[in-house]
Amino acid sequence: MSHRHYDTLIIGSGPGGEGAAMKLAKAGRRVAVVEAFDQVGGGCTHWGTIPSKALRQAIQLLADYRRNPLFQRTVRQIHVDYPQLLAAAGSVIRDQVRTKYRYYDRNRVDVIHGRARFVDARTIEVSEAGGRVDRFTADAFVIATGSRPYHPPDIDFSHPRVLDSDSVLRLDHTPGSLTIYGAGVIGCEYASVFCNLDVKVNLVNTRDRLLAFLDDEITDALGYYLRTQGTVIRHQEEYERVEPLDNGVVLHCRSGKKFKTDYLLWANGRAGNSAALGLAALGIGTNSRGQIEVDGSYRTTLPEIYAVGDVAGPPGLASASYDQGRFVGTLISEGESDWKLIEDFPSGIYTSPEISSIGRTERELTDQQVPYEVGRAMFKNIARAQITGHTVGMLKLLFHRESLEILGIHCFGEQASEIVHIGQAIMTQTGGANSLLYFAETTFNYPTMAEAYRVAALNGLNRIF
Ligand SMILES: Cc1cc2nc3c(=O)[nH]c(=O)nc-3n(C[C@H](O)[C@H](O)[C@H](O)COP(=O)(O)OP(=O)(O)OC[C@H]3O[C@@H](n4cnc5c(N)ncnc54)[C@H](O)[C@@H]3O)c2cc1C
């Protein structure tokens, strides 16, 4: 058993751990990252963001090709199955892993492969797959162990017909039909992926709307396009039991409805990876979903132990996890941080069409009695969208009708998650610089999708003057 001491030890090499490690290494601290998997990158790179987005990109390419009149004569010759698309995603994962090892190497961050567990508030034990156990000590720790799909105990996830967002990445053929239980971001994204592969998809939602945190007009559009692509959406359903069979699986709902398909993809909730860390003995609390209790600075009850990313609770985004890691890295190295984490972060949902939004929705502004107005640009009227053939979509700006301050940006359509950042940059300005007028009075490249901001701003101004 070896024993080494570090300034900070980070447990988990996803975006949360990587953000903390890089910040601390740049500050000259002696840092190591402990990773249970045999490659760095976290769930983000191997089972979450990267594979699902690479899959989606491959499928989008296929859908664009099928739709493009230039390729109509060859379209019948193209047969792409799910494993081929997964293989395309695999090459992105390899590139990401290589890049991340290089970052750790260049910044002299030690990577220790093994599963970490606290022995006391200053010591962890790391068990390697081969059985070797080492001890490491540090002055501070960052727990960034991420999350995994939540498994209700009454469902047999060892059955090959019952999948979750991890095991769906190991499916070795294109299924004929699929029921997705849970219509959150992951459920909607996979519904989009599979219906674009001509799989019959049932999307079973436990709520009364899709993605209720988004603007109603955007989720109405998502529902419409998912249906036109062949997805059957059922709202307000709750499972009673899951019956796996040799030739399929039946989802029995409390309402009496039954969905029999080749596979079930369970996409209803995630649980923090905290159980095996030995936290209870240290007095660090977790909730029923395994999420570690932290304060506003991501400190646990022990001041030298921090938790960031999915294991510290919502929002459960790679983007936010990375920033939380960097923020904590700053606190540990400098004792304080002169930058604050934004509370209003953008959401990107990689369905077809893509969705992105930031700020308040119409429902929120109405509830808060804010006098707002709406400016819209339909992609079908934007030259760049006509050129690329991606005419499905809309940019919607919500702004204060007196001050012209932008209050919310909601977009769906090709590149929505990029387009939203233009508005975000203006929306986060202070001292009167957050104004709809910026978009009405600024010259943008033409033709671009950014033009949608000018069109939406003029549309909005026309409503109030
Ligand atoms: C299907 C899917 C799609 C997603 N799409 C997006 C998206 O488009 N955009 C977005 O921003 N977010 C997305 N997310 C969420 C995003 O992946 C997570 O928010 C992000 O990965 C969290 O980062 P993290 O650093 O907290 O943990 P993770 O990335 O989960 O990494 C945690 C790491 O800790 C390791 N670990 C766990 N326990 C131990 C231990 N005891 N010892 C050592 N190592 C340990 C794990 O092996 C893992 O490598 C998606 C998630 C899923 C599941």
Short mmCIF file of C-alpha atoms and ligand atoms in Angstrom, two decimals, residues 11-17 34-37 39 41-45 47-49 52-53 114-117 144-147 165-166 186 189-190 270 273 276-277 308-311 316-321 348 350, ligand 1:
data_model
loop_
_atom_site.label_atom_id
_atom_site.label_comp_id
_atom_site.label_asym_id
_atom_site.label_seq_id
_atom_site.Cartn_x
_atom_site.Cartn_y
_atom_site.Cartn_z
CA ILE A 11 -12.91 12.32 -6.90
CA GLY A 12 -14.39 11.91 -10.39
CA SER A 13 -13.11 13.09 -13.78
CA GLY A 14 -16.35 14.40 -15.33
CA PRO A 15 -16.81 18.12 -16.04
CA GLY A 16 -17.09 18.97 -12.31
CA GLY A 17 -13.82 17.23 -11.42
CA VAL A 34 -9.23 9.76 -8.81
CA GLU A 35 -11.40 8.04 -11.41
CA ALA A 36 -13.19 4.69 -10.94
CA PHE A 37 -13.65 4.08 -14.68
CA GLN A 39 -10.73 6.26 -18.79
CA GLY A 41 -14.11 12.06 -18.94
CA GLY A 42 -16.86 11.01 -16.57
CA GLY A 43 -20.40 9.99 -17.29
CA CYS A 44 -20.53 13.11 -19.45
CA THR A 45 -18.08 11.66 -21.98
CA TRP A 47 -22.65 7.60 -20.97
CA GLY A 48 -24.30 11.05 -21.07
CA THR A 49 -23.77 14.25 -22.98
CA SER A 52 -26.16 11.21 -26.90
CA LYS A 53 -25.15 14.37 -28.78
CA GLY A 114 -9.56 3.34 -8.85
CA ARG A 115 -12.63 3.72 -6.65
CA ALA A 116 -12.27 6.22 -3.81
CA ARG A 117 -13.76 5.99 -0.33
CA ALA A 144 -17.47 15.13 -8.29
CA THR A 145 -18.75 11.59 -8.60
CA GLY A 146 -21.74 12.42 -10.82
CA SER A 147 -24.99 10.53 -11.09
CA SER A 165 -29.69 5.81 -20.59
CA ASP A 166 -26.45 3.85 -19.96
CA ILE A 186 -33.18 12.65 -21.81
CA GLU A 189 -33.85 13.51 -26.84
CA TYR A 190 -33.93 9.73 -27.22
CA ARG A 270 -31.20 10.15 -11.72
CA ASN A 273 -23.15 8.54 -6.84
CA ALA A 276 -20.01 4.03 -1.38
CA LEU A 277 -17.97 7.12 -0.44
CA VAL A 308 -19.93 19.74 -7.26
CA GLY A 309 -21.81 18.61 -10.34
CA ASP A 310 -24.62 16.08 -10.48
CA VAL A 311 -23.81 14.59 -7.07
CA GLY A 316 -27.56 18.26 -13.59
CA LEU A 317 -25.83 19.79 -16.58
CA ALA A 318 -22.29 19.30 -17.83
CA SER A 319 -22.07 23.03 -18.49
CA ALA A 320 -23.01 24.00 -14.92
CA SER A 321 -20.92 21.17 -13.39
CA GLY A 348 -29.98 23.21 -24.51
CA TYR A 350 -30.91 18.32 -28.50
C1 LIG B 1 -28.22 10.92 -21.77
C2 LIG B 1 -27.69 12.19 -21.17
C3 LIG B 1 -27.58 13.34 -21.93
C4 LIG B 1 -27.07 14.51 -21.38
N1 LIG B 1 -26.98 15.63 -22.17
C5 LIG B 1 -26.47 16.77 -21.66
C6 LIG B 1 -26.31 17.93 -22.47
O1 LIG B 1 -26.63 17.90 -23.66
N2 LIG B 1 -25.78 19.05 -21.93
C7 LIG B 1 -25.39 19.09 -20.62
O2 LIG B 1 -24.89 20.15 -20.18
N3 LIG B 1 -25.54 18.01 -19.80
C8 LIG B 1 -26.07 16.85 -20.29
N4 LIG B 1 -26.20 15.75 -19.50
C9 LIG B 1 -25.81 15.84 -18.09
C10 LIG B 1 -24.30 15.72 -17.90
O3 LIG B 1 -23.82 14.54 -18.51
C11 LIG B 1 -24.00 15.71 -16.41
O4 LIG B 1 -24.59 16.83 -15.82
C12 LIG B 1 -22.49 15.75 -16.17
O5 LIG B 1 -21.88 14.62 -16.70
C13 LIG B 1 -22.20 15.84 -14.68
O6 LIG B 1 -20.83 15.97 -14.51
P1 LIG B 1 -20.12 15.49 -13.16
O7 LIG B 1 -18.72 15.94 -13.25
O8 LIG B 1 -20.94 15.87 -12.00
O9 LIG B 1 -20.18 13.87 -13.20
P2 LIG B 1 -19.94 12.78 -14.31
O10 LIG B 1 -19.73 13.32 -15.66
O11 LIG B 1 -21.04 11.78 -14.14
O12 LIG B 1 -18.58 12.09 -13.85
C14 LIG B 1 -18.47 11.48 -12.59
C15 LIG B 1 -17.26 10.55 -12.60
O13 LIG B 1 -17.00 10.14 -11.26
C16 LIG B 1 -16.56 8.77 -11.27
N5 LIG B 1 -16.79 8.19 -9.94
C17 LIG B 1 -17.99 7.91 -9.34
N6 LIG B 1 -17.77 7.41 -8.11
C18 LIG B 1 -16.42 7.36 -7.92
C19 LIG B 1 -15.58 6.95 -6.86
N7 LIG B 1 -16.08 6.50 -5.70
N8 LIG B 1 -14.24 7.02 -7.04
C20 LIG B 1 -13.71 7.49 -8.21
N9 LIG B 1 -14.45 7.92 -9.24
C21 LIG B 1 -15.80 7.85 -9.10
C22 LIG B 1 -17.43 8.16 -12.35
O14 LIG B 1 -16.83 6.95 -12.86
C23 LIG B 1 -17.48 9.26 -13.39
O15 LIG B 1 -16.45 9.10 -14.33
C24 LIG B 1 -26.69 14.54 -20.02
C25 LIG B 1 -26.80 13.40 -19.23
C26 LIG B 1 -27.28 12.23 -19.79
C27 LIG B 1 -27.39 10.99 -18.93
#
